[in-house]
Coordinates of C-alpha atoms in Angstrom, one line a residue:
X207 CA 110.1 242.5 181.0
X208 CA 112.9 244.0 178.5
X209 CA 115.8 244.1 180.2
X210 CA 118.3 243.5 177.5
X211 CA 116.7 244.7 174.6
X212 CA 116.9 248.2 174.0
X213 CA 118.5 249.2 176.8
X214 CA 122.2 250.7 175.2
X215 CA 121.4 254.5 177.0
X216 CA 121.1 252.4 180.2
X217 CA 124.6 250.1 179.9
X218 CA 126.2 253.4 179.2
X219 CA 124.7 255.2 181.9
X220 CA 126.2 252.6 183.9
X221 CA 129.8 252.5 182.6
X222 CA 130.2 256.4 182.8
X223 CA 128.8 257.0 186.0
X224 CA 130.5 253.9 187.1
X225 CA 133.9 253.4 185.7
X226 CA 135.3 256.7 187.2
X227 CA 133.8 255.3 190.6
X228 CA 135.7 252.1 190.1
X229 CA 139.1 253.3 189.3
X230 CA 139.1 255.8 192.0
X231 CA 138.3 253.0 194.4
X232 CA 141.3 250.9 192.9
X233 CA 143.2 253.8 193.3
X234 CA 141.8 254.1 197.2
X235 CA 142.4 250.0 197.8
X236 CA 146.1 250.9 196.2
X237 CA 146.7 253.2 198.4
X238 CA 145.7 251.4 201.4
X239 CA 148.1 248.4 199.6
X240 CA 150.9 250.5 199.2
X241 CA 150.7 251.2 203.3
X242 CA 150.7 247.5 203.9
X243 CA 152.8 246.4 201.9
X244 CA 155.6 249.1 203.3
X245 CA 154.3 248.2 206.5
X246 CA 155.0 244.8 205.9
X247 CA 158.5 245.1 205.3
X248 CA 159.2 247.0 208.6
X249 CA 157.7 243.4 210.6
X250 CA 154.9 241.4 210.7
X251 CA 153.8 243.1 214.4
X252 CA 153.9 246.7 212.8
X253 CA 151.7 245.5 209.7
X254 CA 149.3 243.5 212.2
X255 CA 149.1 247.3 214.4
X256 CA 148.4 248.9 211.6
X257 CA 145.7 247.1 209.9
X258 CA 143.7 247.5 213.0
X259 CA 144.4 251.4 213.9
X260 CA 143.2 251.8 210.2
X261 CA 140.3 249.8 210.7
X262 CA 139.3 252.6 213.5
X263 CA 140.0 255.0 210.4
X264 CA 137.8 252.9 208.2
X265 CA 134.5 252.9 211.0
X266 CA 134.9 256.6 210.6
X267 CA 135.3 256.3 206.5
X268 CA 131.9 254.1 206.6
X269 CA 130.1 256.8 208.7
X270 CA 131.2 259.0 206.2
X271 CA 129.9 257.2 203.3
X272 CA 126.8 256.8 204.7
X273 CA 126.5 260.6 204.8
X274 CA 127.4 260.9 201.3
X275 CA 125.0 258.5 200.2
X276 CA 122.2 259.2 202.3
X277 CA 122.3 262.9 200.9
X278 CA 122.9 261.2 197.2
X279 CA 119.5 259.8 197.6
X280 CA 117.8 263.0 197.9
X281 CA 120.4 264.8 195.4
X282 CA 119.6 262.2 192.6
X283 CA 116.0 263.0 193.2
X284 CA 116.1 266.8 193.4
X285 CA 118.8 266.8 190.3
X286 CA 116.2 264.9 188.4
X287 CA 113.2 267.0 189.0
X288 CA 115.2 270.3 187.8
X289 CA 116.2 268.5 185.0
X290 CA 111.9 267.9 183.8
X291 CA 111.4 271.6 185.6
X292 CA 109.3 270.4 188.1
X293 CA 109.0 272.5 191.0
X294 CA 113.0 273.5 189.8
X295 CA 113.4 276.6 192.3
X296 CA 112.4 274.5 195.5
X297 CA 114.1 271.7 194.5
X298 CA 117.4 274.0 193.6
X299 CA 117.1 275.0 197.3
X300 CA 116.5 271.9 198.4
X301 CA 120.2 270.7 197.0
X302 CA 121.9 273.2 198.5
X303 CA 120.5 272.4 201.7
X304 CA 120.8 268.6 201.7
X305 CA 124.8 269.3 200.8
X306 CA 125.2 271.9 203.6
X307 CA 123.5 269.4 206.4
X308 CA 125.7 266.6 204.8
X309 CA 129.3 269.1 205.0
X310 CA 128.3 270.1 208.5
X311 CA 127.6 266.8 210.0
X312 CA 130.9 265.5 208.2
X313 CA 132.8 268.4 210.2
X314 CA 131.2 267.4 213.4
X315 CA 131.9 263.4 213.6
X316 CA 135.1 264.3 212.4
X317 CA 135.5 266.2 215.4
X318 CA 134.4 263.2 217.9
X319 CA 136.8 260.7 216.1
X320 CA 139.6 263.0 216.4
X321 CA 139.1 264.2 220.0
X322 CA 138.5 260.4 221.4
X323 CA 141.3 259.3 219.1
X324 CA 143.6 262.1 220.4
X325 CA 142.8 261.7 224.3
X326 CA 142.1 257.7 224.1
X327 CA 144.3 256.2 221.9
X328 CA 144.9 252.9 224.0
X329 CA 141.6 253.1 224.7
X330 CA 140.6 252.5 220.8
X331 CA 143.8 249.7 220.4
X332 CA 142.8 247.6 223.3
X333 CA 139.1 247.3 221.5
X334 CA 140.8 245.4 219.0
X335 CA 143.5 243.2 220.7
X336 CA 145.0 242.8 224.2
X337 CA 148.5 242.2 222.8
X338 CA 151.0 244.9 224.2
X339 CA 153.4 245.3 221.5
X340 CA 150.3 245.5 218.7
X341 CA 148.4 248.3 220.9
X342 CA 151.8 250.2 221.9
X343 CA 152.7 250.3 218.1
X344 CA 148.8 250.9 217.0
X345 CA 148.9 254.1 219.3
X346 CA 152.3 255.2 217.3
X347 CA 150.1 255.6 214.0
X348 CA 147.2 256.7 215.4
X349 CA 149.4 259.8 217.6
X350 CA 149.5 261.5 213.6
X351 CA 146.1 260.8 212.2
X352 CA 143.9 262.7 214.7
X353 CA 143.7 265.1 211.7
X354 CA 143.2 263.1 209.5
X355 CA 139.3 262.3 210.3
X356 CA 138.8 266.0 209.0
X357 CA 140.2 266.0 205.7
X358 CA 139.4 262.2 204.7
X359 CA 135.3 263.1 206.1
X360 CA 135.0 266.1 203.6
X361 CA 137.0 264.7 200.5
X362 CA 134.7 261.0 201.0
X363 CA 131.7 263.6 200.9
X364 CA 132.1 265.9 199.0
X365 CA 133.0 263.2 196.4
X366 CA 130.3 261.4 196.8
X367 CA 128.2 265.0 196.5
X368 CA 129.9 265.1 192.8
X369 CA 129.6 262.0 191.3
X370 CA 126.0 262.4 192.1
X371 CA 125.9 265.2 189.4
X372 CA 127.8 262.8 186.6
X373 CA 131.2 264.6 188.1
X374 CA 132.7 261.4 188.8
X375 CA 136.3 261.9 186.7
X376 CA 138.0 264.7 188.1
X377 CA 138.1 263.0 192.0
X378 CA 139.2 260.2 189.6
X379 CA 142.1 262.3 188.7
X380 CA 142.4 263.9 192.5
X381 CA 142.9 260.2 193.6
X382 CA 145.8 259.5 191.1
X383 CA 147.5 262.2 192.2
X384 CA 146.7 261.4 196.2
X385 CA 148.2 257.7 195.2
X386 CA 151.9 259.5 194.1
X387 CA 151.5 261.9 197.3
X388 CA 151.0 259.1 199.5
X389 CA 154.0 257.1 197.2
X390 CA 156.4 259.4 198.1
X391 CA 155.6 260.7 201.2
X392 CA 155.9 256.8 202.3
X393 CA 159.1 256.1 200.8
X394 CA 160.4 259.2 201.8
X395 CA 159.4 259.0 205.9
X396 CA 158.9 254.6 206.5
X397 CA 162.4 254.1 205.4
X398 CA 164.3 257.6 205.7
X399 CA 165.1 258.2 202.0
X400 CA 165.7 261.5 200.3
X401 CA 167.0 262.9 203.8
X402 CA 164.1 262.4 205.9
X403 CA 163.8 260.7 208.8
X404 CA 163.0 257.1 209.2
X405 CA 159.9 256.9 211.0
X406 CA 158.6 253.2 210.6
X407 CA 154.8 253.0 211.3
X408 CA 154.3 256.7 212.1
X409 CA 155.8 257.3 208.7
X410 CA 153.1 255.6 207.3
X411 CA 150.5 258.2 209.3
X412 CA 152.3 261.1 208.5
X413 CA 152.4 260.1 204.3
X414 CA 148.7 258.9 204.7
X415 CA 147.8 262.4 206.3
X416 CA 149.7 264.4 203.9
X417 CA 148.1 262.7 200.7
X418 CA 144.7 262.9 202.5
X419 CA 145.1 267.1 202.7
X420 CA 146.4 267.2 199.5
X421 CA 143.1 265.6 198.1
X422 CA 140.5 267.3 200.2
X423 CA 142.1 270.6 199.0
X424 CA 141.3 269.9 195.5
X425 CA 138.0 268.2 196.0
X426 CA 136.7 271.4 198.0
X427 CA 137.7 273.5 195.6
X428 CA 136.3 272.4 192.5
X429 CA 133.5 272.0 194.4
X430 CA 132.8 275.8 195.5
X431 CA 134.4 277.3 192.6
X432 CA 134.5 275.2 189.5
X433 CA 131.1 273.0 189.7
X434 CA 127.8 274.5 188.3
X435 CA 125.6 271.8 188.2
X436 CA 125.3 272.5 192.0
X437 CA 126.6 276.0 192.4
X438 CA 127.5 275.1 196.1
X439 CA 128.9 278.1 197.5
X440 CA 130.6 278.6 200.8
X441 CA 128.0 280.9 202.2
X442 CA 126.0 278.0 201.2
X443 CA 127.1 275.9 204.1
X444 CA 125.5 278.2 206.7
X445 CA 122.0 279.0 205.1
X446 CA 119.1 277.7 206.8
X447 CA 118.3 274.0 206.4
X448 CA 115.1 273.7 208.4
X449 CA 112.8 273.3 205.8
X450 CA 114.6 270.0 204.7
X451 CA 115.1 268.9 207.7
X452 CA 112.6 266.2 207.6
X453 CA 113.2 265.1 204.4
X454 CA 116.6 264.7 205.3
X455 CA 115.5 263.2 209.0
X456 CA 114.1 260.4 207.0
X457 CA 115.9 259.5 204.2
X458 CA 119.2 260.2 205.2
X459 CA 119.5 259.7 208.8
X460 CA 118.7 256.2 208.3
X461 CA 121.4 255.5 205.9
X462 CA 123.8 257.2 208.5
X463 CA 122.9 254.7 211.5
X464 CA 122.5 251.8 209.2
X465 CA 126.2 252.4 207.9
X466 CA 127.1 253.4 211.3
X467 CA 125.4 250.0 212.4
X468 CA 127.4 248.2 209.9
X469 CA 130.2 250.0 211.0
X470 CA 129.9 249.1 214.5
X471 CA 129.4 245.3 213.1
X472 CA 132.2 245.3 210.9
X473 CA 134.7 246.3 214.0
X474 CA 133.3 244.1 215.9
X475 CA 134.0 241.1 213.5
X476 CA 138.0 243.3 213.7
X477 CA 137.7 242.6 217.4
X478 CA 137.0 239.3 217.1
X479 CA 139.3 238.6 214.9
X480 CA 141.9 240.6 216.9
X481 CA 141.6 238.3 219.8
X482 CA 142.1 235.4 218.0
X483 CA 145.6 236.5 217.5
X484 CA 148.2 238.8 215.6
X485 CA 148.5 235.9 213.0
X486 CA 144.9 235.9 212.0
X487 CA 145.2 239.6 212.2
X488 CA 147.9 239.6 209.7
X489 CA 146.1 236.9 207.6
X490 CA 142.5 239.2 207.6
X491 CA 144.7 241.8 206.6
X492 CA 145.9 240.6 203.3
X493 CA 142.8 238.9 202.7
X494 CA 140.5 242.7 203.4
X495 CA 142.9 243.7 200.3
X496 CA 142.5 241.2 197.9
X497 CA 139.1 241.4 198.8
X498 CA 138.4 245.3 198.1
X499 CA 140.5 244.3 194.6
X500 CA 138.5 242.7 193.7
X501 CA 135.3 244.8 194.0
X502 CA 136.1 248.2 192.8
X503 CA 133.6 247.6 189.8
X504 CA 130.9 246.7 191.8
X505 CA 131.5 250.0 194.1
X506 CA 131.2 252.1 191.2
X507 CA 128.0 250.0 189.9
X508 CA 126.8 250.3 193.4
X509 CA 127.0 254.2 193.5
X510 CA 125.8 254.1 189.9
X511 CA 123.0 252.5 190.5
X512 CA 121.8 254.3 193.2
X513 CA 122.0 257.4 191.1
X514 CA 120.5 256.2 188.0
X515 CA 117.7 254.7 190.3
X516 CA 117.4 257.9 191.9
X517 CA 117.5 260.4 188.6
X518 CA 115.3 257.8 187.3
X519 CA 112.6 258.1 189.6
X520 CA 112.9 262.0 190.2
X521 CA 111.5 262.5 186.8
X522 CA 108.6 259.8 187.9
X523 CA 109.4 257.1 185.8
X524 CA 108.9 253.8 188.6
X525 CA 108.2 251.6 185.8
X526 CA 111.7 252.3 184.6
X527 CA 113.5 252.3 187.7
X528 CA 111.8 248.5 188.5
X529 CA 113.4 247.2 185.1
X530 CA 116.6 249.1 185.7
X531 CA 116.5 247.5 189.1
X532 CA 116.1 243.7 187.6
X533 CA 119.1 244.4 185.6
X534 CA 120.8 245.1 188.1
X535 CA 120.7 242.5 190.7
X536 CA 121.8 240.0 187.0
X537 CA 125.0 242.6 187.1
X538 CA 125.5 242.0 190.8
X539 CA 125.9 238.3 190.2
X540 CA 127.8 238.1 186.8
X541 CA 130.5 241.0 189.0
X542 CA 130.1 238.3 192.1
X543 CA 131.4 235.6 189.9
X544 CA 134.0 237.8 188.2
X545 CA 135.5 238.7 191.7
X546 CA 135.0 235.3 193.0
X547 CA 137.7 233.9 190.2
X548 CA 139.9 237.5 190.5
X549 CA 140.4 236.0 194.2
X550 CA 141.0 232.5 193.3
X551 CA 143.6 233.7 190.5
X552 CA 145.5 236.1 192.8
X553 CA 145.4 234.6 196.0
X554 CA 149.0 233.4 195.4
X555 CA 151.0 236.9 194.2
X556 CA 149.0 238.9 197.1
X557 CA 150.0 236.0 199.9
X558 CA 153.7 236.3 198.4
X559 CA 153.5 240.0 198.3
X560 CA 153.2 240.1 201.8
X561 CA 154.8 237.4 203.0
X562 CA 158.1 238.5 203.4
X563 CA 157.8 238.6 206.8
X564 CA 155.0 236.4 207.3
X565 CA 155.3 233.2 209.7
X566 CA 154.2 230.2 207.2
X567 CA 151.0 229.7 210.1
X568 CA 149.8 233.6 208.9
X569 CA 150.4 232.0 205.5
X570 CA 148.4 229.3 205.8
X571 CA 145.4 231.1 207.2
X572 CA 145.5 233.7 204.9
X573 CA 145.1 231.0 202.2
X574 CA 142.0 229.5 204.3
X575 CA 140.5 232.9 204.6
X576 CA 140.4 233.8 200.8
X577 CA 139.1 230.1 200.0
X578 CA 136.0 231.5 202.2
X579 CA 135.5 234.6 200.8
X580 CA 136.0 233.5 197.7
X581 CA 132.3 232.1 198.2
X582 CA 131.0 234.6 199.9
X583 CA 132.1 237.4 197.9
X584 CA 129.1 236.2 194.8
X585 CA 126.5 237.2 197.7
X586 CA 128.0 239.9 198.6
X587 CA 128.6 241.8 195.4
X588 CA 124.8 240.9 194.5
X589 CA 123.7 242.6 197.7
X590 CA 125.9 245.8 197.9
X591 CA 124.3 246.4 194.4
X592 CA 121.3 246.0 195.4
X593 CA 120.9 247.5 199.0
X594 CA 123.6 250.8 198.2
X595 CA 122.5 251.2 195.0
X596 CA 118.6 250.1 193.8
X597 CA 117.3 250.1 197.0
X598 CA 118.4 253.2 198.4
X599 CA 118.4 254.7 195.6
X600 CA 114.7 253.9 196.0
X601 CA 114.3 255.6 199.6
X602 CA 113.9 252.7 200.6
X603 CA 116.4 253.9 203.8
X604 CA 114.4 252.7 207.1
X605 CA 114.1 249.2 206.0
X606 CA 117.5 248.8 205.2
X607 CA 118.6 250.2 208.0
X608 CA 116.8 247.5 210.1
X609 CA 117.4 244.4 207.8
X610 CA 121.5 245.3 207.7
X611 CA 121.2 244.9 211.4
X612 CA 119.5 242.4 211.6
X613 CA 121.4 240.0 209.8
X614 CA 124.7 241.7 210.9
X615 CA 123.7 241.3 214.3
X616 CA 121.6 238.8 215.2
X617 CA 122.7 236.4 212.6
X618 CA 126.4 236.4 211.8
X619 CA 128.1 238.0 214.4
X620 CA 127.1 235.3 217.1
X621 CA 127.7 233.1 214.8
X622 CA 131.1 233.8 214.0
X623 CA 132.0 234.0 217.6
X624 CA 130.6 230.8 218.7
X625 CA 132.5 229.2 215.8
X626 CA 135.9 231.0 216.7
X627 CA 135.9 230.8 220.6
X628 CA 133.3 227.7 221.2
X629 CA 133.2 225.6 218.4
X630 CA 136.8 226.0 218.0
X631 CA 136.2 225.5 214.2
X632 CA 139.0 226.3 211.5
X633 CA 139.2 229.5 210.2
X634 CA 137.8 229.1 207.0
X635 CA 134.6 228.4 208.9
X636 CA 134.9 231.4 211.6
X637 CA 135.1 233.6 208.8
X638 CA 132.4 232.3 206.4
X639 CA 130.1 232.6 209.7
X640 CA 131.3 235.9 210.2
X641 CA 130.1 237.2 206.9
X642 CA 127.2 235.0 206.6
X643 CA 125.0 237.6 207.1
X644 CA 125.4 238.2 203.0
X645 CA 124.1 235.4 201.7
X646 CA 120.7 236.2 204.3
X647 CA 120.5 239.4 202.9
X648 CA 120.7 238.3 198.8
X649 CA 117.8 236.5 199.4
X650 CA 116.2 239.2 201.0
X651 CA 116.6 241.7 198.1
X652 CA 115.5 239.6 196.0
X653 CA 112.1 239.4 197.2
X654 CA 112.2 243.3 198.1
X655 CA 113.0 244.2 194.6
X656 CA 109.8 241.9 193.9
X657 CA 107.7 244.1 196.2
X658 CA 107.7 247.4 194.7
X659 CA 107.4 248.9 198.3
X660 CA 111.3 250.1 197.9
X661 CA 109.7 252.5 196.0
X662 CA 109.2 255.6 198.4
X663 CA 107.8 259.3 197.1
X664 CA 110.3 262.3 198.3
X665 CA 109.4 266.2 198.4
X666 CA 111.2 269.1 198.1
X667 CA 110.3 270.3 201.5
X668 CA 108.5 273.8 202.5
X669 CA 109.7 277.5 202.3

C-alpha cells in the first residue's frame, strides 16, 4: 500500500481543510479559557459552578455537532457526486434538503435545552453536585444563557455545513472576532470596568451570550447570501424533505444519538466527578482545558478526514478512501504523541494560571489528573480520527453509534465509579478508568478499518 509516496494532493487536502478547523477550535478552547480564567479570579467556588453549568451547555454543543456531522456525511457525498456530474440535479436537491433537516432539528433541541434550562435550572445543577453554594451560583449563569442554546446550535451547524464545502476560513475569521466580543464583553461586565456593572459569574453569561449572537449573525449570513457552492436559501429551509428522509434516517440520525449517547456519558463522568467534590471539580476543570489545547489539530484532522473520506468516496473511488484511511489512523498517533508531550510541557503555566485561588489539594489533583490524561490522550486522538472522521465519513454511522456506547457505557463508566466511590483509588486512577473506554475503542478501529465493511453505499433519494 503507498501511503507516503505520492500522496502531496492528499497532505494538502488535509492541511487546508484542516488548519482553518484547528485554529477556530483554539480560538473556541480560548474562549472557554478566557471564561475560566476570569472566573477564577472572582473564587475558586464561582470557577467550580461554572465549569459545570457549562458542561450542561457543552451536552447541548455535542448534540449539536453530531447534527453537523451527521448531515456532513451525506453533504461530502452529494458535493462529490456533482462535482463527476453524476446524477448532479438529484443530488443538488438532495444538499439542500439534508441542510434544511439539519437547521430545523438545530432550532428544535435548542428549544428543549432552553425551556428545561429556563424552568429547571436547579434541577440541571443538582445533576452535577449536591453542594449548595456551587448549584445556587451555577443557577446565576445559567438564569442568562437560556438563549444562548439558539444561537450557539445554528453557528456549530451551520459551520460545520461550510467547512464541508472547503469554506472552513471565514468562520475561522467569525471566531477571531467572537474571541475579542467575548474579551470585552467579560472585562467589561465580570469586573465592572468601562462603566458597567460588576456582575461576577452572570457577567460571564451575559459576555458569553453576546459573543455567541454576534457569531451566529455572521455565520447565517454568509451562508444564505454569500455561499454558492451550496446556494442555501432561506426559502430553502421549508421545502419538502421527505424524499431524503431515509437517507438521512440512517446515516444521520445515528450520528445524532451516538453523539447524544456520548453526551449523556461524558455528563455523567461531570456528575461523578461533581460528587467527588468542588476540588476535583476545580481540578477536571483546568485539566478539560489543557486537554482541548492540546487537540485542536486533531479536531480539524478529524473533520478533515471525514470530508476527504466522504468527497473521496462520492466520486466512487473505495480504493482511495481505504489508503487515505490507513494514513490516517499513522496521523492520529503521531498528533496523540504530539499532544501527549504539549500536556506534559504545560501542565505547569496552566496549574499556575489558575491557581490564584486554588487550595494547594485542587493543585495537587489537577497535577494527578493531567499525568493520566497525558496517557490516555495517544488513544484518544487515534480514535477521534478515526471514528469522526474515516469511519463516518464512511457511513459507517449505526455501528459507531453502538460501539461508542458500548465502551462508554458498559466499560468505563462503571469503572470509573467503582474506582472513585468503592475502590477508593487516587485520582489519577478514577480518571484513567473513567476514560478507559479510548484505549477499547483504538483497538477496535483498527480492526474495522481492516474490514472494509465501514464502507457503506449512499443515494440521492427519490423525487
Amino acid at each position: 500500500m503507498r501511503i507516503f509516496k505520492g500522496r502531496k494532493p492528499f497532505y494538502k487536502s488535509v492541511f487546508l481543510l484542516g488548519y482553518p478547523i484547528a485554529l477556530q477550535t483554539f480560538i473556541t478552547v480560548a474562549v472557554g479559557l478566557l471564561d475560566n480564567v476570569m472566573i477564577s479570579r472572582v473564587s475558586e467556588s464561582a470557577f467550580a459552578a461554572t465549569s459545570l453549568a457549562s458542561a450542561f451547555i457543552s451536552f447541548f454543543q455535542i448534540f449539536c455537532m453530531g447534527l453537523g456531522m451527521g448531515a456532513s456525511v451525506l453533504i461530502s457525498r452529494y458535493l462529490g457526486m456533482i462535482k463527476i456530474h453524476e446524477d448532479e440535479e438529484n443530488a443538488d436537491r438532495s444538499l439542500k434538503q439534508t441542510v434544511s433537516i439539519a437547521l430545523r432539528l438545530t432550532l428544535l433541541i435548542a428549544l428543549v435545552f432552553a425551556l428545561f434550562t429556563f424552568f429547571a435550572p436547579n434541577l440541571v445543577m443538582k445533576m452535577y453536585t449536591d453542594d449548595a453554594i456551587l448549584i445556587a451560583l451555577g443557577c446565576r449563569y445559567l438564569k442568562y444563557s437560556v438563549l444562548t442554546f439558539f444561537f450557539l446550535g445554528l453557528s456549530l451547524v451551520a459551520t460545520i455545513i461550510l467547512r464541508c464545502t472547503g469554506q472552513s476560513r471565514y468562520p475561522m475569521f467569525v471566531s477571531i472576532g467572537a474571541f475579542f466580543v467575548n474579551l470585552l464583553f467579560n472585562y467589561m461586565f465580570i469586573f465592572g470596568n468601562f462603566g458597567a456593572p460588576r456582575l461576577g459569574i452572570e457577567g460571564a453569561a451575559i459576555a458569553t451570550l453576546i459573543a455567541r449572537i454576534a457569531e451566529a449573525a455572521a455565520v447565517i449570513i454568509y451562508l444564505l447570501f454569500v455561499d454558492k457552492k451550496i446556494s442555501f436559501k432561506f426559502k430553502h429551509f421549508f421545502m419538502k424533505t421527505k424524499s431524503i428522509i431515509g437517507e438521512y434516517m440512517h446515516f444521520c440520525i445515528p450520528v445524532l444519538i451516538s453523539d447524544a449517547m456520548v453526551a449523556l456519558g461524558n455528563n455523567a463522568i461531570v456528575m461523578v466527578i461533581g460528587h467527588l467534590g468542588a476540588v476535583f471539580v476545580a481540578a477536571n476543570s483546568i485539566t478539560t482545558t489543557t486537554q482541548q489545547l492540546s487537540t485542536v489539530v486533531i479536531q480539524g484532522v478529524c473533520q478533515a478526514g471525514a470530508i476527504i473520506t466522504g468527497q473521496t468516496l462520492g466520486k466512487g473511488k473505495k480504493d482511495e478512501a481505504e489508503e487515505q484511511g490507513w494514513l490516517f489512523l499513522l496521523l492520529g498517533l503521531a498528533l496523540g504523541a504530539l499532544s501527549a508531550l504539549f500536556i506534559i510541557l504545560t501542565k505547569t503555566p496552566m496549574v499556575n494560571l489558575f491557581g490564584e485561588k486554588a487550595s494547594p489539594e485542587t493543585i495537587q489533583t489537577a497535577y494527578s489528573l493531567l499525568n493520566s490524561i497525558s496517557l490516555i490522550i495517544v488513544f484518544q486522538a487515534t480514535n477521534s480520527i478515526m471514528t469522526k472522521g474515516v469511519l463516518r465519513g464512511g457511513g459507517d454511522t449505526l455501528m459507531l453509534m453502538l460501539t461508542d456506547n458500548i465502551f462508554l457505557w458498559v466499560i468505563a463508566l462503571p469503572l470509573g465509579i467503582v474506582a472513585g466511590f468503592y475502590w477508593k483509588m487516587t485520582p489519577f486512577w478514577v480518571y484513567f478508568f473513567l476514560k478507559s473506554d479510548q484505549i477499547i475503542k483504538t483497538l477496535w478501529c483498527i480492526y474495522r478499518l481492516k474490514t472494509r465493511k465501514w464502507i457503506k453505499r449512499i443515494s440521492t433519494g427519490s423525487k
